[in-house]
Coordinates of C-alpha atoms in Angstrom, one line a residue:
X1 CA 106.8 144.1 82.2
X2 CA 106.8 140.5 83.4
X3 CA 108.7 139.9 86.7
X4 CA 110.5 136.5 86.4
X5 CA 109.7 134.2 89.3
X6 CA 111.4 130.7 90.2
X7 CA 110.0 128.4 93.0
X8 CA 113.3 127.0 93.8
X9 CA 113.8 128.2 97.3
X10 CA 113.4 125.2 99.8
X11 CA 111.8 127.6 102.3
X12 CA 109.0 128.4 99.9
X13 CA 108.6 124.7 99.0
X14 CA 108.3 123.9 102.8
X15 CA 105.7 126.4 103.3
X16 CA 103.7 125.0 100.4
X17 CA 104.2 121.3 101.7
X18 CA 103.4 122.5 105.3
X19 CA 100.2 124.4 104.2
X20 CA 99.1 121.7 102.0
X21 CA 99.5 119.0 104.8
X22 CA 97.9 121.2 107.4
X23 CA 94.7 121.3 105.2
X24 CA 94.9 117.7 104.4
X25 CA 95.1 116.8 108.0
X26 CA 92.3 119.2 108.9
X27 CA 90.1 117.5 106.3
X28 CA 90.7 114.1 107.6
X29 CA 90.1 115.3 111.2
X30 CA 86.7 116.7 110.0
X31 CA 86.0 113.1 108.8
X32 CA 87.0 111.6 112.3
X33 CA 90.0 110.3 110.8
X34 CA 93.8 110.5 112.1
X35 CA 95.3 113.7 110.9
X36 CA 98.5 111.9 110.2
X37 CA 96.6 110.0 107.5
X38 CA 95.6 113.2 105.9
X39 CA 99.2 114.3 105.9
X40 CA 100.3 111.3 104.0
X41 CA 97.5 111.3 101.5
X42 CA 98.3 114.8 100.8
X43 CA 101.9 114.1 100.1
X44 CA 100.9 111.3 97.8
X45 CA 98.5 113.7 95.9
X46 CA 101.2 116.2 95.6
X47 CA 103.7 113.7 94.4
X48 CA 101.0 112.2 91.8
X49 CA 100.0 115.8 90.6
X50 CA 103.5 117.1 90.3
X51 CA 103.5 117.9 86.5
X52 CA 100.4 120.0 87.2
X53 CA 101.7 122.4 89.8
X54 CA 105.5 122.0 89.5
X55 CA 105.8 125.3 87.5
X56 CA 104.6 127.6 90.5
X57 CA 105.3 125.2 93.4
X58 CA 108.5 123.8 92.6
X59 CA 107.7 120.6 94.1
X60 CA 109.0 117.7 91.8
X61 CA 110.2 114.1 92.0
X62 CA 113.3 115.0 93.7
X63 CA 112.4 117.7 96.0
X64 CA 112.2 115.6 99.1
X65 CA 115.9 114.8 99.0
X66 CA 116.6 118.5 99.4
X67 CA 115.0 118.2 103.0
X68 CA 117.1 115.3 104.2
X69 CA 118.6 117.0 107.2
X70 CA 115.1 117.9 108.4
X71 CA 113.7 114.3 107.7
X72 CA 116.6 112.9 109.8
X73 CA 116.0 115.1 112.8
X74 CA 112.3 114.3 113.0
X75 CA 113.2 110.7 112.6
X76 CA 115.7 111.1 115.1
X77 CA 113.3 112.8 117.6
X78 CA 110.6 109.9 116.9
X79 CA 113.2 107.2 117.7
X80 CA 114.4 109.1 120.9
X81 CA 110.8 109.5 122.1
X82 CA 109.9 106.0 121.7
X83 CA 113.3 105.0 122.9
X84 CA 112.5 107.0 126.2
X85 CA 109.2 105.1 126.7
X86 CA 111.5 102.2 127.7
X87 CA 111.8 103.2 131.4
X88 CA 112.5 99.8 132.8
X89 CA 111.4 100.6 136.4
X90 CA 108.0 101.7 134.9
X91 CA 107.5 98.4 132.7
X92 CA 108.6 96.1 135.3
X93 CA 105.2 94.5 135.4
X94 CA 104.8 94.6 131.6
X95 CA 107.5 92.1 130.7
X96 CA 105.1 89.4 129.7
X97 CA 102.8 91.7 127.6
X98 CA 106.0 93.2 125.9
X99 CA 107.3 89.8 125.2
X100 CA 103.9 88.7 123.4
X101 CA 103.8 91.9 121.3
X102 CA 107.4 91.6 120.3
X103 CA 107.4 87.9 119.3
X104 CA 104.2 88.2 117.4
X105 CA 105.2 91.4 115.5
X106 CA 108.7 89.8 114.8
X107 CA 107.1 86.5 113.5
X108 CA 103.6 86.9 112.1
X109 CA 104.1 89.9 109.5
X110 CA 107.4 88.8 107.9
X111 CA 105.9 85.3 107.5
X112 CA 102.8 86.6 105.8
X113 CA 104.8 88.9 103.6
X114 CA 107.2 86.2 102.6
X115 CA 104.5 83.9 101.7
X116 CA 102.5 86.5 99.6
X117 CA 105.3 88.3 97.9
X118 CA 107.1 85.0 96.8
X119 CA 104.0 83.0 96.0
X120 CA 101.5 85.5 94.7
X121 CA 104.1 88.4 93.8
X122 CA 106.3 85.7 91.9
X123 CA 103.2 84.4 90.0
X124 CA 102.3 88.2 89.0
X125 CA 106.0 89.4 88.3
X126 CA 108.5 86.4 88.4
X127 CA 111.5 88.6 87.3
X128 CA 111.2 91.1 90.1
X129 CA 109.6 89.3 92.9
X130 CA 112.3 86.8 93.8
X131 CA 112.9 85.1 97.2
X132 CA 115.6 87.6 97.9
X133 CA 113.3 90.6 97.5
X134 CA 110.6 88.6 99.5
X135 CA 113.1 88.5 102.5
X136 CA 113.9 92.0 102.4
X137 CA 110.4 93.1 102.3
X138 CA 109.7 90.8 105.1
X139 CA 112.3 92.4 107.4
X140 CA 110.9 96.0 106.6
X141 CA 107.3 94.6 107.4
X142 CA 108.5 94.1 111.2
X143 CA 108.6 97.8 111.8
X144 CA 106.1 99.2 113.9
X145 CA 105.5 102.8 112.7
X146 CA 106.6 104.7 115.8
X147 CA 105.8 108.1 114.6
X148 CA 102.3 107.4 113.4
X149 CA 101.7 105.3 116.6
X150 CA 102.7 108.3 118.9
X151 CA 100.6 110.7 116.9
X152 CA 97.4 108.7 117.0
X153 CA 97.9 107.8 121.0
X154 CA 98.4 111.6 121.4
X155 CA 95.5 112.6 119.2
X156 CA 93.2 110.1 121.0
X157 CA 94.5 111.2 124.5
X158 CA 95.2 107.5 125.4
X159 CA 96.7 106.9 128.9
X160 CA 97.3 103.9 131.1
X161 CA 99.5 100.8 131.3
X162 CA 98.4 99.5 127.9
X163 CA 99.2 102.8 126.0
X164 CA 102.7 102.7 127.7
X165 CA 103.2 99.2 126.8
X166 CA 102.2 99.8 123.4
X167 CA 104.7 102.8 122.9
X168 CA 107.5 100.9 124.6
X169 CA 106.9 97.6 122.4
X170 CA 107.1 99.9 119.1
X171 CA 110.6 101.0 120.2
X172 CA 111.7 97.2 120.7
X173 CA 110.2 96.2 117.5
X174 CA 111.7 98.8 115.5
X175 CA 115.1 97.8 117.0
X176 CA 114.3 94.1 115.9
X177 CA 113.3 95.5 112.5
X178 CA 116.6 97.4 112.1
X179 CA 118.4 94.3 113.1
X180 CA 116.6 92.1 110.9
X181 CA 117.0 94.4 107.8
X182 CA 120.9 94.7 108.5
X183 CA 121.0 90.8 108.8
X184 CA 119.0 90.2 105.6
X185 CA 120.7 93.0 103.6
X186 CA 124.2 91.5 104.6
X187 CA 123.1 87.9 104.1
X188 CA 121.9 88.7 100.5
X189 CA 124.7 91.3 99.6
X190 CA 127.2 89.1 98.2
X191 CA 124.7 86.8 96.4
X192 CA 125.0 86.0 92.7
X193 CA 122.3 85.7 90.0
X194 CA 121.7 82.7 87.7
X195 CA 123.4 79.6 88.9
X196 CA 125.7 81.3 91.5
X197 CA 124.9 81.2 95.3
X198 CA 122.2 83.7 96.1
X199 CA 123.3 84.5 99.5
X200 CA 126.5 85.2 101.4
X201 CA 127.7 83.5 104.7
X202 CA 125.4 83.9 107.8
X203 CA 128.4 84.5 110.1
X204 CA 129.0 87.7 108.3
X205 CA 125.4 88.8 108.5
X206 CA 125.4 88.1 112.2
X207 CA 128.7 90.2 112.7
X208 CA 127.1 93.0 110.6
X209 CA 124.2 93.0 113.1
X210 CA 126.6 93.2 116.1
X211 CA 128.5 96.0 114.7
X212 CA 125.5 97.9 113.6
X213 CA 124.0 97.5 117.2
X214 CA 127.2 97.8 119.1
X215 CA 128.3 101.1 117.5
X216 CA 124.7 102.7 117.7
X217 CA 124.7 101.7 121.3
X218 CA 128.1 103.4 121.9
X219 CA 127.2 106.6 120.0
X220 CA 123.8 107.1 121.5
X221 CA 124.6 106.1 125.1
X222 CA 127.8 108.2 125.1
X223 CA 126.0 111.2 123.6
X224 CA 123.3 110.8 126.3
X225 CA 125.9 110.7 129.1
X226 CA 127.7 113.8 127.7
X227 CA 124.4 115.6 127.3
X228 CA 123.4 114.8 131.0
X229 CA 126.6 115.8 132.4
X230 CA 126.3 119.1 130.6
X231 CA 122.6 119.6 131.7
X232 CA 123.9 118.7 135.4
X233 CA 126.8 120.9 135.7
X234 CA 127.1 123.4 132.7
X235 CA 123.8 124.2 131.3
X236 CA 121.0 126.2 133.1
X237 CA 117.6 124.7 133.2
X238 CA 116.2 127.0 130.7
X239 CA 118.5 125.3 128.0
X240 CA 117.8 121.7 128.8
X241 CA 115.4 121.2 125.9
X242 CA 117.9 122.7 123.4
X243 CA 120.6 120.5 124.9
X244 CA 118.5 117.3 124.4
X245 CA 117.7 118.5 120.7
X246 CA 121.6 118.6 120.4
X247 CA 121.7 115.0 121.8
X248 CA 119.4 113.9 119.1
X249 CA 121.4 115.7 116.4
X250 CA 124.6 114.3 117.6
X251 CA 123.4 110.8 118.0
X252 CA 122.2 110.7 114.4
X253 CA 125.1 112.6 113.0
X254 CA 127.6 110.3 114.9
X255 CA 126.0 107.2 113.9
X256 CA 125.9 108.3 110.1
X257 CA 129.5 109.0 110.4
X258 CA 130.3 105.3 111.6
X259 CA 128.0 104.1 108.9
X260 CA 125.3 102.6 111.2
X261 CA 121.7 103.4 111.8
X262 CA 120.8 106.6 113.1
X263 CA 117.4 105.5 114.3
X264 CA 119.1 103.0 116.6
X265 CA 121.4 105.4 117.8
X266 CA 118.7 107.9 118.8
X267 CA 116.5 105.0 120.3
X268 CA 119.4 104.0 122.5
X269 CA 120.0 107.7 123.4
X270 CA 116.3 108.0 124.6
X271 CA 116.7 104.6 126.5
X272 CA 119.9 106.1 128.3
X273 CA 118.3 109.4 129.3
X274 CA 115.2 108.0 130.5
X275 CA 116.9 105.4 132.6
X276 CA 119.6 107.7 134.0
X277 CA 117.5 110.7 134.6
X278 CA 113.7 110.1 133.7
X279 CA 112.6 113.8 134.5
X280 CA 114.7 115.0 131.7
X281 CA 112.6 113.3 129.1
X282 CA 109.3 115.2 130.1
X283 CA 111.4 118.6 129.6
X284 CA 112.3 117.7 126.0
X285 CA 108.8 116.6 125.2
X286 CA 107.4 119.9 126.7
X287 CA 110.0 121.9 124.8
X288 CA 109.1 120.4 121.4
X289 CA 105.6 120.1 121.9
X290 CA 104.7 123.6 120.8
X291 CA 106.4 122.9 117.3
X292 CA 105.3 119.2 117.2
X293 CA 102.6 120.0 114.7
X294 CA 105.0 121.8 112.4
X295 CA 107.5 119.1 112.6
X296 CA 105.2 116.0 112.0
X297 CA 102.7 117.7 109.4
X298 CA 105.7 118.7 107.1
X299 CA 107.5 115.3 107.7
X300 CA 104.5 113.1 106.9
X301 CA 103.4 115.0 103.9
X302 CA 107.0 114.7 102.7
X303 CA 106.9 111.0 103.4
X304 CA 103.7 110.7 101.4
X305 CA 105.5 112.3 98.5
X306 CA 108.0 109.5 98.7
X307 CA 105.5 106.7 99.2
X308 CA 104.7 105.9 95.6
X309 CA 105.0 102.0 94.9
X310 CA 107.3 102.6 91.9
X311 CA 109.8 104.1 94.3
X312 CA 109.5 101.1 96.8
X313 CA 110.1 98.6 93.9
X314 CA 113.2 100.5 92.8
X315 CA 114.7 100.6 96.1
X316 CA 114.3 96.7 96.7
X317 CA 115.6 96.2 93.1
X318 CA 118.5 98.2 93.8
X319 CA 119.1 96.4 97.2
X320 CA 118.9 92.9 96.1
X321 CA 120.2 93.3 92.5

């Protein structure tokens, strides 16, 4: 008698992705390469070979969307951690280095992307690679990959002022990237096609960025203050870590409720916590360190499953079309 089996349960799928990611990470670690690279490559392989293993793994093209809350939490944790690296008192002597890093990252990558995508990409595929698509991709190019930066720094056991400056700069760079993306997306949102104007009013775009940052700042900072008050007067020290996890969830969820960036809100929450009560950040890192491998291995394997070029092309087309 055949016993029917359907691999649709998300816990089974999470277990398969986690084990595959761990194996891929260990293989790349054996080759003296960052484990995060192995996780991402494993995800790409899982996605590319989905038709061969879908019957017994349940992993298909739309699987990652089932784990959206998990992905959002890990993204929020990454944003909170890099935001917490912006401890102003510790970085007082690093202002010049931070400025150079920030200006360089904000100008050089988008300029290169615009030139390559519009001139080379437009030559290859003139219908898809318009100036609008080039601008949107240029805004995305500013982002500094905070999660992978943190993991490589941790794996290499890097310490010192340069490392602190690097991690802090990633937070600033990603905030600039979110602002640039919001500006460009708003600027292009009302653009027409053919003979119509291909962009909207720049005043509207600046207002969109102001609302994005303002609401994210309010949500993240207010959530941080409430969490710190709870930690000070209500919560015992043993539950400080869980309280900060709730802070990350509240910041992301509150920002989503207002229609603004959860990444920005969690970054502002990290900045607020580290500058109001710096030692609390260490407690959060210690609390989540024991399960960090689980969080990141599965997260970046899922990220690899979404990283096919065809998906990126569709996203840009949908956003600028």
